[in-house]
């Protein structure tokens, strides 16, 4: 996949660049980010340099993950990161998982939802995603609140799904289908209405 850039009213979602490493490192010093996400802990300058300069670009090239740096349109300040991981786009499942985190000083402004909506529109319309998943360790109420605002339907708890600090933890899971957004007038940064599901869906009636 050739990296793309998405824009919303207040934000630019662009591929990470090596120059993002200092801001990335600073943001990931806030304890909640390594606590609830998969970033290394402790998170050193070398971790930021590796992700911004190597891991993120290679993920685009290899179609293993599409990582966006979320920055403000006004001054280019790093808001956080969002993107798609666990891609299964070349199989009948046509699935991906949405991930996101926001720097502490940028929270409470609606940036996370705004950025994620742009990714949702891009995933459904341009990538042909037919099922988008969200996962977070049980107890991550902030992430779940964002997912619910985006329209994700909570499906349950995956027991002992994540290992953190040498202990297995439960994980919440939710999903979003293109048809869930059929009534939306359009998603930020994507333009146009949500597309219908391509593969017929037969829900279990029980």
mmCIF file of C-alpha atoms in Angstrom:
data_model
loop_
_atom_site.group_PDB
_atom_site.id
_atom_site.type_symbol
_atom_site.label_atom_id
_atom_site.label_comp_id
_atom_site.label_asym_id
_atom_site.label_seq_id
_atom_site.Cartn_x
_atom_site.Cartn_y
_atom_site.Cartn_z
ATOM 1 C CA UNK A 1 0.000 0.000 0.000
ATOM 2 C CA UNK A 2 1.278 3.427 -0.923
ATOM 3 C CA UNK A 3 0.906 5.632 2.191
ATOM 4 C CA UNK A 4 -1.985 8.087 2.087
ATOM 5 C CA UNK A 5 -2.869 11.279 3.937
ATOM 6 C CA UNK A 6 -6.337 12.023 5.312
ATOM 7 C CA UNK A 7 -7.657 15.416 6.393
ATOM 8 C CA UNK A 8 -10.472 16.488 8.679
ATOM 9 C CA UNK A 9 -11.679 19.904 9.766
ATOM 10 C CA UNK A 10 -8.954 20.254 12.409
ATOM 11 C CA UNK A 11 -6.493 17.449 11.762
ATOM 12 C CA UNK A 12 -4.119 15.891 9.274
ATOM 13 C CA UNK A 13 -3.548 12.135 9.395
ATOM 14 C CA UNK A 14 -0.276 11.383 7.630
ATOM 15 C CA UNK A 15 2.369 8.664 7.640
ATOM 16 C CA UNK A 16 4.922 8.878 10.429
ATOM 17 C CA UNK A 17 8.280 10.414 9.537
ATOM 18 C CA UNK A 18 11.649 10.231 11.332
ATOM 19 C CA UNK A 19 11.160 13.846 12.411
ATOM 20 C CA UNK A 20 8.192 12.736 14.558
ATOM 21 C CA UNK A 21 10.440 10.743 16.898
ATOM 22 C CA UNK A 22 10.991 13.448 19.568
ATOM 23 C CA UNK A 23 7.271 14.258 19.887
ATOM 24 C CA UNK A 24 6.402 10.551 19.799
ATOM 25 C CA UNK A 25 8.881 9.822 22.570
ATOM 26 C CA UNK A 26 7.560 12.686 24.697
ATOM 27 C CA UNK A 27 3.931 11.584 24.313
ATOM 28 C CA UNK A 28 4.679 7.981 25.262
ATOM 29 C CA UNK A 29 6.198 8.979 28.596
ATOM 30 C CA UNK A 30 2.653 9.427 29.909
ATOM 31 C CA UNK A 31 1.964 6.211 31.878
ATOM 32 C CA UNK A 32 -1.487 5.481 30.442
ATOM 33 C CA UNK A 33 -0.162 4.955 26.905
ATOM 34 C CA UNK A 34 2.178 2.012 27.649
ATOM 35 C CA UNK A 35 -0.298 0.742 30.250
ATOM 36 C CA UNK A 36 -3.171 0.299 27.814
ATOM 37 C CA UNK A 37 -1.427 -0.088 24.439
ATOM 38 C CA UNK A 38 1.311 -2.287 23.025
ATOM 39 C CA UNK A 39 4.080 0.345 22.995
ATOM 40 C CA UNK A 40 7.230 -0.719 24.879
ATOM 41 C CA UNK A 41 7.641 0.263 28.516
ATOM 42 C CA UNK A 42 9.847 2.059 29.322
ATOM 43 C CA UNK A 43 9.681 3.924 25.999
ATOM 44 C CA UNK A 44 13.050 5.353 25.044
ATOM 45 C CA UNK A 45 14.211 7.662 22.239
ATOM 46 C CA UNK A 46 15.440 4.631 20.290
ATOM 47 C CA UNK A 47 11.938 3.099 20.407
ATOM 48 C CA UNK A 48 10.447 6.274 18.941
ATOM 49 C CA UNK A 49 13.124 6.505 16.258
ATOM 50 C CA UNK A 50 12.626 2.874 15.273
ATOM 51 C CA UNK A 51 8.843 3.168 15.041
ATOM 52 C CA UNK A 52 8.728 6.483 13.170
ATOM 53 C CA UNK A 53 11.637 5.727 10.873
ATOM 54 C CA UNK A 54 11.389 1.981 10.283
ATOM 55 C CA UNK A 55 8.388 0.120 11.723
ATOM 56 C CA UNK A 56 5.627 2.431 10.497
ATOM 57 C CA UNK A 57 6.983 2.856 6.941
ATOM 58 C CA UNK A 58 7.645 -0.874 6.586
ATOM 59 C CA UNK A 59 4.135 -1.658 7.819
ATOM 60 C CA UNK A 60 2.672 0.381 4.975
ATOM 61 C CA UNK A 61 5.004 -1.239 2.471
ATOM 62 C CA UNK A 62 4.304 -4.781 3.695
ATOM 63 C CA UNK A 63 0.552 -4.260 4.253
ATOM 64 C CA UNK A 64 0.839 -5.329 7.879
ATOM 65 C CA UNK A 65 -0.437 -2.071 9.400
ATOM 66 C CA UNK A 66 -1.440 1.410 8.300
ATOM 67 C CA UNK A 67 -0.213 3.821 10.972
ATOM 68 C CA UNK A 68 -1.103 7.520 10.900
ATOM 69 C CA UNK A 69 0.490 10.330 12.856
ATOM 70 C CA UNK A 70 -2.378 12.616 13.851
ATOM 71 C CA UNK A 71 -1.327 16.277 13.856
ATOM 72 C CA UNK A 72 -3.211 19.555 14.071
ATOM 73 C CA UNK A 73 -3.801 21.497 10.877
ATOM 74 C CA UNK A 74 -3.103 24.717 12.740
ATOM 75 C CA UNK A 75 0.450 24.122 13.892
ATOM 76 C CA UNK A 76 1.359 20.505 13.121
ATOM 77 C CA UNK A 77 1.487 19.475 16.792
ATOM 78 C CA UNK A 78 1.325 15.724 17.373
ATOM 79 C CA UNK A 79 -2.094 14.788 18.745
ATOM 80 C CA UNK A 80 -1.570 11.041 18.788
ATOM 81 C CA UNK A 81 -1.735 8.041 16.510
ATOM 82 C CA UNK A 82 -4.435 6.006 14.850
ATOM 83 C CA UNK A 83 -4.571 3.360 12.181
ATOM 84 C CA UNK A 84 -5.428 -0.147 11.124
ATOM 85 C CA UNK A 85 -3.704 -3.330 12.276
ATOM 86 C CA UNK A 86 -4.328 -7.082 12.019
ATOM 87 C CA UNK A 87 -5.166 -6.626 8.371
ATOM 88 C CA UNK A 88 -6.971 -9.365 6.468
ATOM 89 C CA UNK A 89 -7.895 -7.446 3.345
ATOM 90 C CA UNK A 90 -6.898 -10.012 0.730
ATOM 91 C CA UNK A 91 -9.059 -12.773 2.211
ATOM 92 C CA UNK A 92 -12.847 -13.289 2.206
ATOM 93 C CA UNK A 93 -12.946 -11.964 5.795
ATOM 94 C CA UNK A 94 -11.899 -8.433 4.687
ATOM 95 C CA UNK A 95 -11.259 -7.391 8.272
ATOM 96 C CA UNK A 96 -9.042 -4.951 10.113
ATOM 97 C CA UNK A 97 -8.690 -3.652 13.656
ATOM 98 C CA UNK A 98 -8.807 0.033 14.562
ATOM 99 C CA UNK A 99 -6.277 1.322 17.078
ATOM 100 C CA UNK A 100 -5.649 4.756 18.546
ATOM 101 C CA UNK A 101 -4.033 6.692 21.353
ATOM 102 C CA UNK A 102 -3.948 10.395 22.172
ATOM 103 C CA UNK A 103 -1.301 12.468 23.922
ATOM 104 C CA UNK A 104 -2.393 13.530 27.406
ATOM 105 C CA UNK A 105 -2.357 17.274 26.697
ATOM 106 C CA UNK A 106 -4.553 16.802 23.609
ATOM 107 C CA UNK A 107 -7.344 14.845 25.276
ATOM 108 C CA UNK A 108 -10.829 16.181 25.860
ATOM 109 C CA UNK A 109 -11.065 18.013 22.521
ATOM 110 C CA UNK A 110 -12.733 15.332 20.405
ATOM 111 C CA UNK A 111 -9.603 14.760 18.336
ATOM 112 C CA UNK A 112 -9.577 10.982 18.762
ATOM 113 C CA UNK A 113 -13.110 10.523 17.455
ATOM 114 C CA UNK A 114 -12.516 13.002 14.617
ATOM 115 C CA UNK A 115 -9.380 11.203 13.460
ATOM 116 C CA UNK A 116 -10.871 7.737 13.830
ATOM 117 C CA UNK A 117 -13.926 8.667 11.779
ATOM 118 C CA UNK A 118 -11.660 9.630 8.903
ATOM 119 C CA UNK A 119 -9.970 6.226 9.111
ATOM 120 C CA UNK A 120 -13.351 4.457 9.231
ATOM 121 C CA UNK A 121 -14.522 6.150 6.060
ATOM 122 C CA UNK A 122 -11.265 5.377 4.281
ATOM 123 C CA UNK A 123 -11.327 1.737 5.427
ATOM 124 C CA UNK A 124 -14.900 1.063 4.325
ATOM 125 C CA UNK A 125 -14.901 2.984 1.058
ATOM 126 C CA UNK A 126 -11.355 2.758 -0.263
ATOM 127 C CA UNK A 127 -10.065 -0.477 1.255
ATOM 128 C CA UNK A 128 -13.270 -2.499 1.066
ATOM 129 C CA UNK A 129 -13.208 -3.461 4.759
ATOM 130 C CA UNK A 130 -16.372 -5.363 5.680
ATOM 131 C CA UNK A 131 -15.778 -5.831 9.400
ATOM 132 C CA UNK A 132 -13.786 -3.469 11.574
ATOM 133 C CA UNK A 133 -12.843 -4.602 15.055
ATOM 134 C CA UNK A 134 -11.902 -2.673 18.172
ATOM 135 C CA UNK A 135 -10.160 -4.283 21.118
ATOM 136 C CA UNK A 136 -8.968 -2.928 24.439
ATOM 137 C CA UNK A 137 -7.962 -4.424 27.742
ATOM 138 C CA UNK A 138 -10.989 -4.658 30.015
ATOM 139 C CA UNK A 139 -11.014 -1.576 32.196
ATOM 140 C CA UNK A 140 -9.885 0.844 29.488
ATOM 141 C CA UNK A 141 -13.026 2.931 29.776
ATOM 142 C CA UNK A 142 -11.630 5.842 27.757
ATOM 143 C CA UNK A 143 -10.978 3.704 24.703
ATOM 144 C CA UNK A 144 -14.391 2.058 24.994
ATOM 145 C CA UNK A 145 -16.113 5.461 25.204
ATOM 146 C CA UNK A 146 -14.449 6.499 21.942
ATOM 147 C CA UNK A 147 -15.420 3.215 20.270
ATOM 148 C CA UNK A 148 -19.038 3.659 21.300
ATOM 149 C CA UNK A 149 -19.106 7.210 19.956
ATOM 150 C CA UNK A 150 -17.853 5.818 16.654
ATOM 151 C CA UNK A 151 -20.730 3.352 16.523
ATOM 152 C CA UNK A 152 -18.936 0.139 17.511
ATOM 153 C CA UNK A 153 -21.180 -2.518 18.991
ATOM 154 C CA UNK A 154 -19.748 -4.187 22.055
ATOM 155 C CA UNK A 155 -19.616 -7.946 21.532
ATOM 156 C CA UNK A 156 -18.188 -9.248 24.763
ATOM 157 C CA UNK A 157 -15.010 -10.140 26.622
ATOM 158 C CA UNK A 158 -12.116 -12.279 25.420
ATOM 159 C CA UNK A 159 -10.911 -14.028 28.546
ATOM 160 C CA UNK A 160 -7.177 -14.019 29.303
ATOM 161 C CA UNK A 161 -6.494 -12.615 25.827
ATOM 162 C CA UNK A 162 -3.708 -10.174 26.688
ATOM 163 C CA UNK A 163 -0.549 -10.697 28.685
ATOM 164 C CA UNK A 164 0.601 -7.568 30.504
ATOM 165 C CA UNK A 165 3.149 -7.467 33.294
ATOM 166 C CA UNK A 166 3.369 -11.240 33.310
ATOM 167 C CA UNK A 167 -0.374 -11.602 33.948
ATOM 168 C CA UNK A 168 -3.158 -12.591 31.577
ATOM 169 C CA UNK A 169 -5.856 -9.928 31.245
ATOM 170 C CA UNK A 170 -9.341 -9.912 29.766
ATOM 171 C CA UNK A 171 -9.970 -7.900 26.598
ATOM 172 C CA UNK A 172 -13.133 -6.148 25.423
ATOM 173 C CA UNK A 173 -14.069 -6.526 21.761
ATOM 174 C CA UNK A 174 -16.472 -4.647 19.522
ATOM 175 C CA UNK A 175 -17.211 -4.453 15.823
ATOM 176 C CA UNK A 176 -18.438 -2.032 13.206
ATOM 177 C CA UNK A 177 -19.921 -2.952 9.829
ATOM 178 C CA UNK A 178 -20.431 -0.604 6.867
ATOM 179 C CA UNK A 179 -24.182 -1.128 7.203
ATOM 180 C CA UNK A 180 -24.039 0.155 10.801
ATOM 181 C CA UNK A 181 -23.276 3.577 9.343
ATOM 182 C CA UNK A 182 -25.750 3.475 6.466
ATOM 183 C CA UNK A 183 -27.728 6.398 7.911
ATOM 184 C CA UNK A 184 -24.717 8.623 8.410
ATOM 185 C CA UNK A 185 -24.491 11.643 6.077
ATOM 186 C CA UNK A 186 -20.755 11.094 5.766
ATOM 187 C CA UNK A 187 -17.665 10.567 7.865
ATOM 188 C CA UNK A 188 -15.144 13.302 8.606
ATOM 189 C CA UNK A 189 -12.332 13.480 6.115
ATOM 190 C CA UNK A 190 -13.747 10.775 3.852
ATOM 191 C CA UNK A 191 -16.631 12.371 1.984
ATOM 192 C CA UNK A 192 -19.833 10.736 0.853
ATOM 193 C CA UNK A 193 -22.151 8.228 2.517
ATOM 194 C CA UNK A 194 -21.071 4.929 4.001
ATOM 195 C CA UNK A 195 -21.036 2.048 1.542
ATOM 196 C CA UNK A 196 -23.162 -1.087 2.005
ATOM 197 C CA UNK A 197 -21.691 -4.441 2.910
ATOM 198 C CA UNK A 198 -20.419 -6.229 -0.193
ATOM 199 C CA UNK A 199 -20.651 -9.804 1.057
ATOM 200 C CA UNK A 200 -24.190 -10.821 2.117
ATOM 201 C CA UNK A 201 -24.583 -11.090 5.893
ATOM 202 C CA UNK A 202 -26.802 -13.739 7.472
ATOM 203 C CA UNK A 203 -27.115 -12.968 11.223
ATOM 204 C CA UNK A 204 -27.741 -15.891 13.562
ATOM 205 C CA UNK A 205 -31.404 -15.648 14.627
ATOM 206 C CA UNK A 206 -30.985 -17.257 18.035
#
